[in-house]
CSV table of C-alpha atoms in Angstrom, one decimal:
chain,number,residue,atom,x,y,z
A,198,MET,CA,-6.1,23.6,-3.7
A,199,ILE,CA,-7.4,20.9,-6.1
A,200,ARG,CA,-3.8,20.4,-7.3
A,201,GLU,CA,-2.8,19.4,-3.7
A,202,MET,CA,-5.3,16.4,-3.6
A,203,THR,CA,-3.4,13.3,-2.4
A,204,LEU,CA,-6.2,10.7,-2.5
A,205,GLY,CA,-5.2,7.9,-4.9
A,206,GLN,CA,-1.5,8.5,-4.6
A,207,TYR,CA,0.9,5.7,-3.5
A,208,TYR,CA,3.8,6.6,-1.2
A,209,LYS,CA,6.7,4.0,-1.3
A,210,ALA,CA,8.1,3.2,2.1
A,211,ASP,CA,9.2,0.2,4.1
A,212,SER,CA,6.5,0.1,6.8
A,213,ILE,CA,4.4,-2.6,8.4
A,214,LEU,CA,1.3,-1.1,6.8
A,215,HIS,CA,2.8,-1.4,3.3
A,216,LYS,CA,3.3,-5.1,4.0
A,217,LEU,CA,-0.2,-5.8,5.2
A,218,ASP,CA,-2.6,-7.7,3.0
A,219,PRO,CA,-4.8,-5.2,1.0
A,220,ARG,CA,-8.0,-6.9,2.3
A,221,VAL,CA,-6.9,-6.1,5.9
A,222,LYS,CA,-6.4,-2.4,5.0
A,223,LEU,CA,-9.7,-2.2,3.1
A,224,LEU,CA,-11.7,-3.7,6.0
A,225,GLY,CA,-9.7,-1.6,8.5
A,226,THR,CA,-10.5,1.6,6.6
A,227,LEU,CA,-14.2,0.7,6.4
A,228,LEU,CA,-14.4,-0.1,10.1
A,229,PHE,CA,-12.6,3.1,11.0
A,230,VAL,CA,-14.9,5.2,8.9
A,231,ILE,CA,-18.0,3.5,10.5
A,232,THR,CA,-16.7,4.1,14.0
A,233,LEU,CA,-16.4,7.8,13.2
A,234,PHE,CA,-20.2,8.0,13.0
A,235,PHE,CA,-20.8,6.4,16.3
A,236,PRO,CA,-22.7,8.6,18.9
A,237,LYS,CA,-20.7,11.7,19.8
A,238,SER,CA,-18.4,11.3,22.8
A,239,LEU,CA,-15.2,13.1,23.7
A,240,LEU,CA,-13.8,9.8,25.0
A,241,SER,CA,-14.5,7.8,21.8
A,242,LEU,CA,-13.2,10.8,19.8
A,243,GLY,CA,-10.0,10.7,21.8
A,244,ILE,CA,-9.6,7.0,21.2
A,245,ALA,CA,-10.1,7.5,17.5
A,246,THR,CA,-7.5,10.3,17.5
A,247,VAL,CA,-4.9,8.1,19.3
A,248,PHE,CA,-5.6,5.2,16.9
A,249,LEU,CA,-5.3,7.4,13.8
A,250,ILE,CA,-2.0,8.9,15.1
A,251,LEU,CA,-0.5,5.5,15.6
A,252,ILE,CA,-1.6,4.3,12.2
A,253,VAL,CA,-0.1,7.4,10.5
A,254,LYS,CA,3.1,6.9,12.5
A,255,PHE,CA,3.4,3.2,11.5
A,256,SER,CA,2.7,4.0,7.9
A,257,LYS,CA,5.9,6.1,7.7
A,258,VAL,CA,4.1,8.6,5.4
A,259,PRO,CA,5.1,12.2,6.1
A,260,VAL,CA,2.5,14.1,8.2
A,261,SER,CA,2.8,17.0,5.7
A,262,MET,CA,1.4,14.8,2.9
A,263,MET,CA,-1.6,13.8,5.1
A,264,ILE,CA,-2.3,17.5,5.9
A,265,ARG,CA,-2.0,18.4,2.2
A,266,GLY,CA,-4.7,15.9,1.4
A,267,VAL,CA,-7.1,17.8,3.7
A,268,LYS,CA,-6.5,21.2,2.1
A,269,PRO,CA,-8.7,20.7,-1.0
A,270,LEU,CA,-11.7,20.1,1.3
A,271,PHE,CA,-11.0,23.2,3.4
A,272,ILE,CA,-13.8,25.3,2.0
A,273,ILE,CA,-16.3,22.4,2.2
A,274,ILE,CA,-15.4,21.7,5.8
A,275,CYS,CA,-15.6,25.4,6.8
A,276,PHE,CA,-19.0,25.8,5.0
A,277,SER,CA,-20.4,22.6,6.7
A,278,ALA,CA,-19.2,23.8,10.1
A,279,ILE,CA,-20.8,27.2,9.7
A,280,ILE,CA,-24.1,25.7,8.6
A,281,ASN,CA,-24.1,23.4,11.7
A,282,MET,CA,-23.2,26.4,14.0
A,283,ILE,CA,-26.1,28.5,12.9
A,284,SER,CA,-28.8,25.8,12.3
A,285,VAL,CA,-28.6,23.8,15.5
A,286,SER,CA,-30.7,25.3,18.3
A,287,GLY,CA,-29.9,25.1,22.0
A,288,ASP,CA,-28.1,27.3,24.7
A,289,ILE,CA,-27.5,30.6,22.8
A,290,LEU,CA,-23.9,31.9,23.1
A,291,VAL,CA,-23.9,34.6,20.4
A,292,LYS,CA,-26.8,36.4,18.7
A,293,ILE,CA,-26.3,38.7,15.7
A,294,GLY,CA,-29.6,39.8,14.3
A,295,PRO,CA,-31.5,36.7,13.0
A,296,ILE,CA,-28.3,34.5,13.3
A,297,THR,CA,-27.8,32.7,16.6
A,298,ILE,CA,-24.9,30.4,17.6
A,299,ALA,CA,-25.7,27.8,20.3
A,300,LYS,CA,-23.4,25.7,22.4
A,301,GLN,CA,-24.8,22.6,20.8
A,302,GLY,CA,-24.2,24.0,17.4
A,303,LEU,CA,-20.5,24.6,18.2
A,304,TRP,CA,-20.2,21.0,19.4
A,305,MET,CA,-21.9,19.7,16.3
A,306,ALA,CA,-19.6,21.8,14.1
A,307,PHE,CA,-16.5,20.6,16.0
A,308,TYR,CA,-17.5,16.9,15.7
A,309,LEU,CA,-18.3,17.4,12.0
A,310,VAL,CA,-14.9,18.9,11.2
A,311,VAL,CA,-13.0,16.2,13.1
A,312,ARG,CA,-15.0,13.5,11.4
A,313,LEU,CA,-14.4,14.8,7.9
A,314,VAL,CA,-10.6,15.4,8.6
A,315,TYR,CA,-10.2,11.9,10.1
A,316,LEU,CA,-12.2,10.4,7.2
A,317,VAL,CA,-9.9,11.9,4.6
A,318,ILE,CA,-6.7,11.0,6.5
A,319,GLY,CA,-7.9,7.5,7.2
A,320,SER,CA,-8.7,6.9,3.5
A,321,SER,CA,-5.4,8.5,2.4
A,322,VAL,CA,-3.4,6.1,4.6
A,323,MET,CA,-5.0,3.2,2.7
A,324,THR,CA,-4.1,4.6,-0.7
A,325,PHE,CA,-0.7,5.8,0.4
A,326,THR,CA,0.3,2.3,1.5
A,327,THR,CA,-1.5,0.2,-1.2
A,328,THR,CA,-0.6,0.1,-4.9
A,329,PRO,CA,-3.4,0.1,-7.5
A,330,ASN,CA,-2.7,-3.6,-8.4
A,331,GLN,CA,-2.9,-4.6,-4.7
A,332,LEU,CA,-6.1,-2.6,-4.3
A,333,THR,CA,-7.7,-4.4,-7.3
A,334,ASP,CA,-6.6,-7.8,-6.0
A,335,GLY,CA,-7.8,-7.0,-2.5
A,336,LEU,CA,-11.3,-5.9,-3.7
A,337,GLU,CA,-11.6,-8.9,-6.1
A,338,LYS,CA,-10.5,-11.4,-3.4
A,339,GLY,CA,-12.6,-9.8,-0.7
A,340,PHE,CA,-15.8,-9.9,-2.7
A,341,HIS,CA,-15.0,-13.2,-4.5
A,342,PHE,CA,-18.2,-14.8,-3.0
A,343,LEU,CA,-20.4,-12.5,-5.1
A,344,LYS,CA,-19.3,-14.4,-8.2
A,345,LYS,CA,-21.7,-17.1,-7.1
A,346,VAL,CA,-24.6,-14.7,-8.0
A,347,HIS,CA,-22.9,-13.8,-11.3
A,348,VAL,CA,-21.6,-10.4,-10.1
A,349,PRO,CA,-18.6,-9.3,-12.3
A,350,VAL,CA,-16.4,-8.7,-9.2
A,351,HIS,CA,-13.1,-8.4,-11.2
A,352,GLU,CA,-14.5,-5.9,-13.6
A,353,ILE,CA,-16.0,-3.8,-10.8
A,354,ALA,CA,-12.7,-3.9,-8.8
A,355,MET,CA,-10.7,-2.9,-11.8
A,356,MET,CA,-13.0,0.1,-12.5
A,357,MET,CA,-12.8,1.2,-8.9
A,358,SER,CA,-9.0,0.9,-9.0
A,359,ILE,CA,-8.7,2.8,-12.3
A,360,ALA,CA,-11.0,5.5,-11.0
A,361,LEU,CA,-8.9,5.9,-7.8
A,362,ARG,CA,-5.7,5.9,-9.8
A,363,PHE,CA,-7.0,8.5,-12.2
A,364,ILE,CA,-7.4,11.1,-9.4
A,365,PRO,CA,-3.6,11.9,-9.1
A,366,ILE,CA,-3.3,11.6,-12.9
A,367,LEU,CA,-6.0,14.2,-13.5
A,368,THR,CA,-4.6,16.4,-10.7
A,369,GLU,CA,-1.2,16.3,-12.5
A,370,GLU,CA,-3.0,17.3,-15.8
A,371,LEU,CA,-4.8,20.1,-14.0
A,372,ASP,CA,-1.6,21.4,-12.6
A,373,LYS,CA,0.0,21.5,-16.1
A,374,ILE,CA,-3.0,23.2,-17.7
A,375,MET,CA,-3.2,25.8,-14.9
A,376,LYS,CA,0.6,26.5,-15.2
A,377,ALA,CA,0.2,27.0,-18.9
A,378,GLN,CA,-2.7,29.4,-18.3
A,379,MET,CA,-0.7,31.3,-15.7
A,380,SER,CA,2.2,31.7,-18.1
A,381,ARG,CA,-0.3,33.5,-20.4
A,382,GLY,CA,-1.1,36.0,-17.7
A,383,VAL,CA,-4.1,34.4,-16.0
A,384,ASP,CA,-4.2,35.0,-12.2
A,385,PHE,CA,-6.2,32.3,-10.4
A,386,GLU,CA,-5.6,33.8,-7.0
A,387,SER,CA,-7.1,37.3,-7.4
A,388,GLY,CA,-10.7,38.2,-7.2
A,389,ASN,CA,-13.6,36.9,-5.2
A,390,ILE,CA,-15.0,33.3,-5.3
A,391,LEU,CA,-17.2,33.9,-8.3
A,392,GLU,CA,-14.4,35.5,-10.3
A,393,ARG,CA,-12.0,32.7,-9.5
A,394,GLY,CA,-14.7,30.2,-10.5
A,395,LYS,CA,-15.1,31.9,-13.9
A,396,LYS,CA,-11.3,31.7,-14.5
A,397,LEU,CA,-11.5,27.9,-14.0
A,398,ILE,CA,-14.0,27.4,-16.8
A,399,PRO,CA,-11.3,27.6,-19.6
A,400,VAL,CA,-9.4,25.0,-17.7
A,401,LEU,CA,-12.2,22.4,-17.7
A,402,VAL,CA,-12.3,21.8,-21.5
A,403,PRO,CA,-8.6,20.9,-21.9
A,404,LEU,CA,-8.9,18.8,-18.7
A,405,PHE,CA,-11.9,16.9,-20.1
A,406,ILE,CA,-10.0,16.3,-23.3
A,407,ALA,CA,-6.9,15.1,-21.4
A,408,ALA,CA,-9.0,12.7,-19.4
A,409,ILE,CA,-10.5,11.2,-22.6
A,410,ARG,CA,-7.0,10.9,-24.1
A,411,ARG,CA,-5.6,9.2,-21.0
A,412,ALA,CA,-8.6,6.8,-20.9
A,413,SER,CA,-8.1,6.0,-24.6
A,414,ASP,CA,-4.4,5.3,-24.1
A,415,LEU,CA,-5.2,3.1,-21.2
A,416,ALA,CA,-7.8,1.2,-23.2
A,417,MET,CA,-5.4,0.7,-26.1
A,418,ALA,CA,-2.7,-0.5,-23.7
A,419,MET,CA,-5.0,-3.0,-22.0
A,420,ASP,CA,-6.2,-4.2,-25.4
A,421,ALA,CA,-2.6,-4.6,-26.7
A,422,ARG,CA,-2.0,-6.9,-23.7
A,423,CYS,CA,-5.1,-9.0,-24.6
A,424,TYR,CA,-6.9,-8.1,-21.4
A,425,ASN,CA,-10.3,-9.8,-21.3
A,426,GLY,CA,-11.4,-9.6,-17.7
A,427,GLY,CA,-10.5,-11.8,-14.8
A,428,GLU,CA,-11.2,-15.1,-16.5
A,429,GLY,CA,-8.2,-17.4,-16.4
A,430,LYS,CA,-6.0,-14.7,-14.8
A,431,THR,CA,-3.0,-15.7,-12.7
A,432,ARG,CA,-1.1,-13.6,-10.2
A,433,LEU,CA,2.6,-13.2,-9.7
A,434,HIS,CA,2.0,-12.5,-5.9
A,435,PRO,CA,-1.2,-14.3,-4.8
A,436,LEU,CA,-2.8,-12.9,-1.6
A,437,ILE,CA,-2.1,-15.1,1.4
A,438,TYR,CA,-2.7,-14.1,5.0
A,439,GLU,CA,0.3,-14.0,7.2
A,440,LYS,CA,0.8,-13.8,10.9
A,441,ARG,CA,0.9,-10.0,10.9
A,442,ASP,CA,-2.4,-9.8,9.0
A,443,TYR,CA,-4.2,-11.8,11.8
A,444,ILE,CA,-2.6,-9.6,14.4
A,445,ALA,CA,-3.9,-6.5,12.5
A,446,TYR,CA,-7.4,-8.1,12.5
A,447,GLY,CA,-7.1,-8.6,16.2
A,448,ILE,CA,-6.1,-5.0,16.8
A,449,MET,CA,-9.0,-3.7,14.6
A,450,LEU,CA,-11.5,-5.9,16.5
A,451,LEU,CA,-10.2,-4.6,19.8
A,452,TYR,CA,-10.5,-1.0,18.6
A,453,VAL,CA,-14.1,-1.5,17.4
A,454,VAL,CA,-15.1,-3.2,20.7
A,455,ILE,CA,-13.6,-0.3,22.7
A,456,MET,CA,-15.4,2.3,20.5
A,457,ILE,CA,-18.7,0.4,20.9
A,458,PHE,CA,-18.2,0.3,24.7
A,459,CYS,CA,-17.3,4.0,25.0
A,460,SER,CA,-20.0,5.2,22.5
A,461,PHE,CA,-23.0,3.0,23.5
A,462,ILE,CA,-22.5,1.4,26.9
A,463,LEU,CA,-20.3,3.8,28.9
A,464,LYS,CA,-22.3,6.7,27.7
A,465,ARG,CA,-25.3,5.5,29.6
A,466,PHE,CA,-23.5,5.9,32.9
A,467,PHE,CA,-22.0,9.4,32.2
């Protein structure tokens, strides 16, 4: 499942989302994640669902890739849902010994699962449609005002971009190591959870070494190109807002206003 992680990967396509300014996508992702944690309402959840479906459609990223990104979190999502089902009190539906499942617990588990899945897909859309360089430039430009208080914005943006880019790199390394172990007779699929966990221990050491080697290679490459931070840096493609970016901001604002209305105002009357 870990090998199927898609966060941090870029998918090349000719879509309107790929052409948007990275600052628009960063702010849009942040606002979408925030609205997911608004008060629970089926109406607001339905609006978020429609919005996310449209975003995925306009991104031109295959739905299979989006679903694949959720698979690594399947166990965590199921575990969180079970905890919510048995820990929330209310109208009891099922009682098995000391364990009770209430109607409110089922709703809490449902909302939690949907939120986590939407959070992963929403974040994946941003990384699928934004290159690491665009992400770095967007973060640096978006938080440029912090330079006035001597915050190293460029360095922080670079670290975040490299960390995000390293996710698919380390996933690829993990896949190679696991295939090498499987060719030697190791079966990662058999046994219970504890036995499978023990089989992963020999994989962690070479993965850790590979991560250090990759980091060292990257540091040497940056040093060879005389990288010394953002001071005096020029860009081949400077970030400039275009008409489509302002339209995207307007759509995001409309979405947030509708979500606030459905979650806070309309809820009082229903």
